Amino acid sequence: FSYSDRTMDLGLAEDHFSRPVGSLVASDIEQLKLAIEECKKLILELPEHSERQKDTVVKLIHLRLKLQELKDPEEDEPNLRILLEHRFSKEKSKSVKQTCDKCSTIIWGLIQTWYTCTGCYYRCHSKCMNLITKPCVRSKVSHQSEYELSICPEIGLDRQDYRCAECRSPVSLRGVPSEARQCDYTGQYYCSTCHWNDTAVIPARVIHNWEFEPRKVCRSSMRYLTLMIPRPVLKLKEINPLLFNFVEELVEIRKLRQDILLMKPYFITCKEAMEARLLLQLQDRQHFVENDDMYSLQDLIDISTGRLSCSLTEIHTTFAKHIKLDCERCQAKGFVCELCKEGDILFPFDSHTSVCHDCSAVFHRDCYYDNSTTCPKCTRFTERKQDDIPEEKKA
């Protein structure tokens, strides 16, 4: 028979992008599978690089797309689905190629329905959603914001019963039946479906070794570390206080943060500073205007690269310029050294000053340490309190 007759027999002239009706879906799938096999045979029989062969390849693609559409229909799919604290939103992108976090196969957005969790960015096919067993990592971050601070706390495959720590499928170091891949964050072993060899900076290695080399982690650890990286949950002076003795950049950042905290009272009582919204320059690091001892993992990464030092020094300069030069109201809140009564107006964040811990009075550093007596302001306060005590109580 002729080429055109063979084409008609395969059903390639039909419109395979029309919707099947009712119970005919199952039979249509079988017919499409048979048509695809016949089409593949025809491609091998036709002259290579001929127009007929090219047309048949196009028809084969159409048949496969239609088959996939029947296997994964999009009708009646809700835009939002909630499962195990995941909030899955239906994706509309058809061109971006993604990988399903559940089955590890490609998501073909053109013909498949897929969802993304708005909390932890877990992606999966619509057909894979009912197979998900892992709760949303966002809930763990919200209820338990802390890192594993032991370096790769391995327990061994035998303690895991030679099974994946997440999906419990059998694994071994020999790769039979599935390769065991270790997560450097949890120390546990995972199968290739739950561990894609993603890499991330490990908090424990940063805090104890000041090491920022990315290590291989499983998918769940990757999502957790991604959500945790901007959160200020690391109190370095308690976890590893010796780190400040060996990392000069940390000492510099701590001093800048302490200065900014001393500048904050000037800004919250200054109308011009509030209108200029100066403190919003630190909106991405809100904890910098609340304390000087909490750090996020992103802070430490930026310190190691020098990025944080540059940006924070620039902000510090802008803040100091407003207080000391641009704003008369802030200048009026400066101090005069009561020990020497000489020199310019002093501010607590100046590098050459010292601040009394009891009354917050500001002095030249040299004057403060050379003075063997107590702070003059504290002395006045003490004398004033003594004068206010009635004579009877003094006696």
Coordinates of C-alpha atoms in Angstrom, one line a residue:
F1 CA 0.0 0.0 0.0
S2 CA 1.0 3.6 -0.6
Y3 CA 2.4 6.0 2.0
S4 CA -0.9 7.9 2.2
D5 CA -2.9 4.7 2.8
R6 CA -0.4 3.7 5.6
T7 CA -0.9 7.2 7.2
M8 CA -4.6 6.8 7.2
D9 CA -4.4 3.4 8.8
L10 CA -2.3 4.9 11.6
G11 CA -5.0 7.5 12.2
L12 CA -2.5 10.4 11.7
A13 CA -5.0 12.4 9.7
E14 CA -7.4 12.6 12.6
D15 CA -7.4 15.4 15.1
H16 CA -5.8 13.9 18.2
F17 CA -6.1 17.1 20.2
S18 CA -9.8 16.9 20.5
R19 CA -11.2 15.9 23.9
P20 CA -12.2 12.2 24.1
V21 CA -15.9 11.5 25.0
G22 CA -17.0 9.6 28.1
S23 CA -15.8 6.0 28.5
L24 CA -13.9 6.1 25.2
V25 CA -10.7 7.4 27.0
A26 CA -9.3 3.9 27.9
S27 CA -9.8 2.6 24.4
D28 CA -8.4 5.7 22.8
I29 CA -5.2 5.3 24.9
E30 CA -4.7 1.7 23.6
Q31 CA -5.4 2.9 20.0
L32 CA -2.8 5.7 20.4
K33 CA -0.2 3.3 21.7
L34 CA -0.7 1.0 18.7
A35 CA -0.6 4.0 16.4
I36 CA 2.7 5.2 18.0
E37 CA 4.3 1.8 17.5
E38 CA 3.2 1.6 13.8
C39 CA 4.4 5.2 13.3
K40 CA 7.9 4.3 14.7
K41 CA 8.1 1.3 12.3
L42 CA 7.1 3.5 9.4
I43 CA 9.8 6.1 10.2
L44 CA 12.4 3.3 10.0
E45 CA 11.1 2.1 6.6
L46 CA 10.9 5.5 4.9
P47 CA 14.0 7.0 3.1
E48 CA 16.2 8.8 5.5
H49 CA 15.9 12.6 5.6
S50 CA 13.0 12.5 3.2
E51 CA 10.0 14.9 3.5
R52 CA 7.7 12.0 4.3
Q53 CA 9.9 10.8 7.1
K54 CA 10.0 14.3 8.6
D55 CA 6.2 14.6 8.4
T56 CA 5.8 11.2 10.1
V57 CA 8.2 12.3 12.9
V58 CA 6.0 15.3 13.5
K59 CA 2.9 13.1 13.6
L60 CA 4.7 10.8 16.1
I61 CA 5.3 13.8 18.4
H62 CA 1.6 14.8 18.2
L63 CA 0.5 11.3 19.0
R64 CA 2.8 11.1 22.1
L65 CA 1.6 14.5 23.3
K66 CA -2.0 13.4 23.0
L67 CA -1.2 10.1 24.8
Q68 CA 0.4 12.1 27.7
E69 CA -2.6 14.4 27.8
L70 CA -5.0 11.5 28.2
K71 CA -2.9 10.0 31.0
D72 CA -2.6 13.3 32.9
P73 CA -5.9 15.3 32.3
E74 CA -6.1 18.9 33.5
E75 CA -9.8 19.1 34.0
D76 CA -11.3 20.0 37.4
E77 CA -7.8 20.6 38.9
P78 CA -8.2 23.1 41.8
N79 CA -5.9 26.1 41.9
L80 CA -5.0 25.6 45.6
R81 CA -4.5 22.3 47.5
I82 CA -3.5 21.8 51.1
L83 CA -1.7 18.6 52.1
L84 CA 0.6 17.9 55.1
E85 CA 0.8 21.6 55.8
H86 CA 1.9 22.2 52.2
R87 CA 0.0 25.0 50.4
F88 CA 0.2 23.8 46.8
S89 CA -0.6 26.4 44.2
K90 CA -1.3 25.4 40.6
E91 CA 1.4 26.5 38.2
K92 CA 0.5 28.2 34.9
S93 CA 4.0 28.2 33.3
K94 CA 4.1 26.0 30.3
S95 CA 7.6 26.6 29.1
V96 CA 9.8 26.3 32.2
K97 CA 11.2 22.8 32.7
Q98 CA 11.1 21.6 36.3
T99 CA 11.8 18.3 38.1
C100 CA 9.2 16.6 40.3
D101 CA 10.4 16.4 43.9
K102 CA 8.4 13.2 44.4
C103 CA 9.2 11.0 41.4
S104 CA 12.4 12.8 40.2
T105 CA 11.1 12.9 36.6
I106 CA 10.7 16.0 34.4
I107 CA 7.6 18.1 34.6
W108 CA 6.4 18.8 31.1
G109 CA 4.4 22.0 31.7
L110 CA 2.9 22.0 28.2
I111 CA 0.9 18.9 28.8
Q112 CA 1.1 18.1 32.6
T113 CA -0.5 19.8 35.6
W114 CA 1.9 20.6 38.4
Y115 CA 1.9 22.4 41.7
T116 CA 4.4 24.3 43.8
C117 CA 4.2 24.7 47.6
T118 CA 4.2 28.4 48.5
G119 CA 5.9 27.7 51.8
C120 CA 8.9 25.4 50.9
Y121 CA 8.8 25.5 47.1
Y122 CA 8.2 21.7 46.8
R123 CA 7.3 21.0 43.2
C124 CA 5.4 17.9 42.0
H125 CA 3.1 16.5 39.4
S126 CA -0.6 16.6 40.1
K127 CA -0.6 12.8 39.9
C128 CA 2.2 12.6 42.5
M129 CA 0.5 14.7 45.2
N130 CA -1.3 11.9 46.9
L131 CA 2.0 10.0 47.3
I132 CA 3.7 12.8 49.3
T133 CA 4.6 11.8 52.9
K134 CA 7.0 14.6 53.9
P135 CA 5.3 17.6 55.7
C136 CA 6.1 21.2 54.6
V137 CA 9.5 22.4 55.9
R138 CA 8.1 25.9 56.5
S139 CA 6.2 24.6 59.5
K140 CA 9.4 23.2 61.0
V141 CA 11.1 26.5 60.5
S142 CA 8.2 28.4 62.1
H143 CA 8.0 26.1 65.2
Q144 CA 11.6 25.0 65.6
S145 CA 14.1 27.6 64.2
E146 CA 17.4 26.0 65.1
Y147 CA 20.3 24.4 63.3
E148 CA 22.0 21.1 63.8
L149 CA 25.3 22.3 65.3
S150 CA 27.2 19.0 65.2
I151 CA 29.3 18.4 62.1
C152 CA 27.8 15.6 60.0
P153 CA 26.4 13.6 62.9
E154 CA 26.5 10.2 61.2
I155 CA 24.8 7.2 62.8
G156 CA 25.6 4.6 60.2
L157 CA 23.5 2.7 57.7
D158 CA 22.9 -0.2 60.1
R159 CA 21.1 2.2 62.5
Q160 CA 18.9 3.1 59.5
D161 CA 18.2 -0.6 58.8
Y162 CA 19.9 0.0 55.4
R163 CA 17.0 2.2 54.3
C164 CA 16.6 5.7 53.1
A165 CA 16.1 8.1 56.1
E166 CA 13.1 9.7 54.3
C167 CA 11.2 7.3 52.1
R168 CA 12.5 4.1 53.7
S169 CA 13.4 2.4 50.4
P170 CA 16.3 0.0 50.6
V171 CA 19.8 1.5 50.0
S172 CA 23.4 0.4 50.1
L173 CA 26.9 1.8 49.5
R174 CA 27.3 -0.6 46.7
G175 CA 24.4 0.9 44.8
V176 CA 22.3 -2.2 45.0
P177 CA 19.3 -1.9 44.9
S178 CA 19.8 1.9 45.2
E179 CA 22.8 4.1 45.9
A180 CA 23.1 5.4 49.5
R181 CA 23.9 9.1 49.5
Q182 CA 25.0 10.9 52.7
C183 CA 23.6 14.3 53.7
D184 CA 26.4 16.4 55.3
Y185 CA 23.8 18.3 57.3
T186 CA 21.9 15.5 59.0
G187 CA 24.6 12.8 58.7
Q188 CA 22.0 10.3 57.4
Y189 CA 21.8 8.4 54.2
Y190 CA 19.2 8.8 51.5
C191 CA 18.2 7.2 48.2
S192 CA 18.8 9.0 44.8
T193 CA 15.2 10.1 44.7
C194 CA 15.4 12.0 48.1
H195 CA 19.1 13.1 47.5
W196 CA 19.9 14.9 44.3
N197 CA 23.5 15.8 45.2
D198 CA 22.4 19.4 45.9
T199 CA 25.1 21.5 47.7
A200 CA 24.7 24.0 50.6
V201 CA 26.8 25.8 53.1
I202 CA 26.7 23.8 56.4
P203 CA 26.0 26.0 59.5
A204 CA 28.0 23.7 61.9
R205 CA 31.1 23.9 59.7
V206 CA 30.9 27.7 59.6
I207 CA 30.5 28.1 63.3
H208 CA 33.2 25.6 64.4
N209 CA 35.7 25.8 61.5
W210 CA 34.8 29.0 59.7
E211 CA 34.4 26.8 56.6
F212 CA 32.1 27.8 53.8
E213 CA 32.7 25.1 51.2
P214 CA 29.2 23.8 50.0
R215 CA 28.6 20.2 50.9
K216 CA 26.1 17.6 49.5
V217 CA 22.7 17.6 51.2
C218 CA 19.4 15.8 50.7
R219 CA 16.4 17.6 49.2
S220 CA 14.6 18.2 52.5
S221 CA 17.8 19.6 54.1
M222 CA 18.3 21.8 51.1
R223 CA 14.8 23.3 51.5
Y224 CA 15.2 23.7 55.2
L225 CA 18.6 25.5 54.9
T226 CA 17.2 27.7 52.2
L227 CA 14.4 28.9 54.4
M228 CA 16.6 29.3 57.5
I229 CA 19.5 31.2 55.9
P230 CA 18.1 34.7 56.5
R231 CA 16.9 34.0 60.1
P232 CA 19.1 35.4 62.9
V233 CA 19.2 32.3 65.2
L234 CA 23.0 32.0 65.8
K235 CA 24.3 33.5 69.1
L236 CA 28.0 33.2 68.4
K237 CA 29.3 34.4 71.8
E238 CA 27.5 31.4 73.4
I239 CA 28.1 28.8 70.7
N240 CA 31.7 29.6 69.9
P241 CA 33.1 32.8 71.6
L242 CA 36.6 32.0 70.5
L243 CA 35.7 32.6 66.9
F244 CA 36.0 36.4 67.6
N245 CA 39.7 35.9 68.5
F246 CA 40.5 34.3 65.1
V247 CA 38.2 36.2 62.7
E248 CA 39.0 39.9 62.6
E249 CA 36.0 40.6 60.3
L250 CA 33.6 39.5 63.0
V251 CA 35.1 42.0 65.5
E252 CA 34.7 44.8 62.9
I253 CA 31.1 43.9 62.2
R254 CA 30.3 43.6 66.0
K255 CA 31.7 47.1 66.5
L256 CA 29.7 48.5 63.6
R257 CA 26.5 46.9 65.0
Q258 CA 27.2 48.3 68.5
D259 CA 27.6 51.8 67.0
I260 CA 24.3 51.5 65.1
L261 CA 22.5 50.5 68.3
L262 CA 23.9 53.7 69.9
M263 CA 22.7 55.7 66.9
K264 CA 19.2 54.3 67.0
P265 CA 17.9 56.5 69.9
Y266 CA 18.9 59.6 67.8
F267 CA 16.8 58.5 64.9
I268 CA 13.6 57.4 66.7
T269 CA 13.5 60.9 68.3
C270 CA 14.4 62.8 65.2
K271 CA 11.6 64.0 62.8
E272 CA 13.9 64.4 59.8
A273 CA 15.4 60.9 60.3
M274 CA 11.9 59.4 60.5
E275 CA 10.8 61.2 57.4
A276 CA 14.0 60.1 55.5
R277 CA 13.4 56.5 56.9
L278 CA 17.1 56.0 57.5
L279 CA 16.6 52.9 59.5
L280 CA 14.9 51.2 56.5
Q281 CA 18.4 50.9 55.0
L282 CA 18.7 47.9 57.3
Q283 CA 15.3 46.4 56.6
D284 CA 16.9 43.2 55.1
R285 CA 18.7 42.8 58.4
Q286 CA 16.2 43.9 61.0
H287 CA 18.0 42.2 63.8
F288 CA 20.9 44.7 63.4
V289 CA 18.7 47.4 64.9
E290 CA 17.5 45.1 67.7
N291 CA 20.7 43.5 69.1
D292 CA 24.4 43.0 68.4
D293 CA 24.9 39.4 69.2
M294 CA 22.5 37.4 66.9
Y295 CA 23.6 36.4 63.4
S296 CA 22.0 34.7 60.5
L297 CA 23.9 32.2 58.3
Q298 CA 23.6 34.7 55.4
D299 CA 25.3 37.3 57.7
L300 CA 28.3 35.0 58.2
I301 CA 28.5 34.1 54.5
D302 CA 28.5 37.8 53.6
I303 CA 31.1 38.5 56.3
S304 CA 33.5 35.9 54.8
T305 CA 33.1 37.4 51.3
G306 CA 33.6 41.0 52.6
R307 CA 30.1 42.1 51.2
L308 CA 28.6 42.8 54.6
S309 CA 31.6 44.9 55.8
C310 CA 31.3 47.2 52.7
S311 CA 27.6 47.7 52.9
L312 CA 27.5 48.1 56.7
T313 CA 30.4 50.6 56.7
E314 CA 28.5 52.7 54.1
I315 CA 25.3 52.7 56.2
H316 CA 27.3 53.6 59.3
T317 CA 28.9 56.5 57.5
T318 CA 25.4 57.7 56.3
F319 CA 24.0 57.5 59.8
A320 CA 26.9 59.3 61.4
K321 CA 26.8 62.1 58.8
H322 CA 23.1 62.7 59.6
I323 CA 23.8 62.9 63.4
K324 CA 27.0 64.9 63.4
L325 CA 26.7 67.2 60.3
D326 CA 23.2 67.3 58.7
C327 CA 20.8 67.5 61.6
E328 CA 21.0 70.3 64.2
R329 CA 18.6 68.5 66.6
C330 CA 20.8 65.4 66.7
Q331 CA 24.0 67.6 67.1
A332 CA 22.4 69.2 70.1
K333 CA 22.2 65.8 71.8
G334 CA 26.0 65.4 71.8
F335 CA 28.2 65.4 74.9
V336 CA 31.1 67.5 76.2
C337 CA 33.9 65.7 78.1
E338 CA 33.4 66.7 81.7
L339 CA 36.9 65.6 82.6
C340 CA 38.9 67.9 80.4
K341 CA 36.1 70.2 79.2
E342 CA 37.9 70.7 75.9
G343 CA 37.6 69.5 72.3
D344 CA 34.6 69.0 70.0
I345 CA 31.2 67.6 70.8
L346 CA 31.3 63.9 71.5
F347 CA 29.0 61.1 70.5
P348 CA 28.9 57.6 72.0
F349 CA 29.7 55.9 68.7
D350 CA 32.9 57.9 68.1
S351 CA 36.0 55.8 67.9
H352 CA 37.9 57.9 70.4
T353 CA 35.3 58.0 73.2
S354 CA 34.3 55.9 76.2
V355 CA 30.9 55.6 77.7
C356 CA 30.1 55.3 81.4
H357 CA 28.2 52.0 81.9
D358 CA 26.1 53.5 84.7
C359 CA 24.9 56.9 83.4
S360 CA 25.9 56.7 79.7
A361 CA 27.9 59.9 79.9
V362 CA 30.5 60.2 77.1
F363 CA 34.2 61.2 77.6
H364 CA 37.4 61.2 75.7
R365 CA 38.9 57.7 76.0
D366 CA 42.2 58.9 77.2
C367 CA 40.6 61.2 79.8
Y368 CA 38.3 58.4 81.0
Y369 CA 41.1 55.9 81.6
D370 CA 43.5 58.5 83.1
N371 CA 41.0 59.6 85.6
S372 CA 41.4 57.7 88.8
T373 CA 38.1 59.0 90.4
T374 CA 34.6 58.1 89.5
C375 CA 32.5 59.5 86.7
P376 CA 31.6 63.2 87.5
K377 CA 28.0 62.7 86.4
C378 CA 27.6 59.7 88.6
T379 CA 29.1 61.6 91.5
R380 CA 26.5 64.4 91.1
F381 CA 23.7 61.9 91.0
T382 CA 24.9 60.3 94.2
E383 CA 25.2 63.7 96.0
R384 CA 21.8 64.7 94.8
K385 CA 20.3 61.6 96.2
Q386 CA 22.0 62.2 99.5
D387 CA 20.6 65.7 99.7
D388 CA 17.1 64.4 99.1
I389 CA 17.3 62.0 102.1
P390 CA 15.6 63.6 105.3
E391 CA 17.9 64.4 108.2
E392 CA 16.1 61.9 110.4
K393 CA 17.0 59.0 108.1
K394 CA 20.6 60.2 107.8
A395 CA 20.9 60.1 111.6

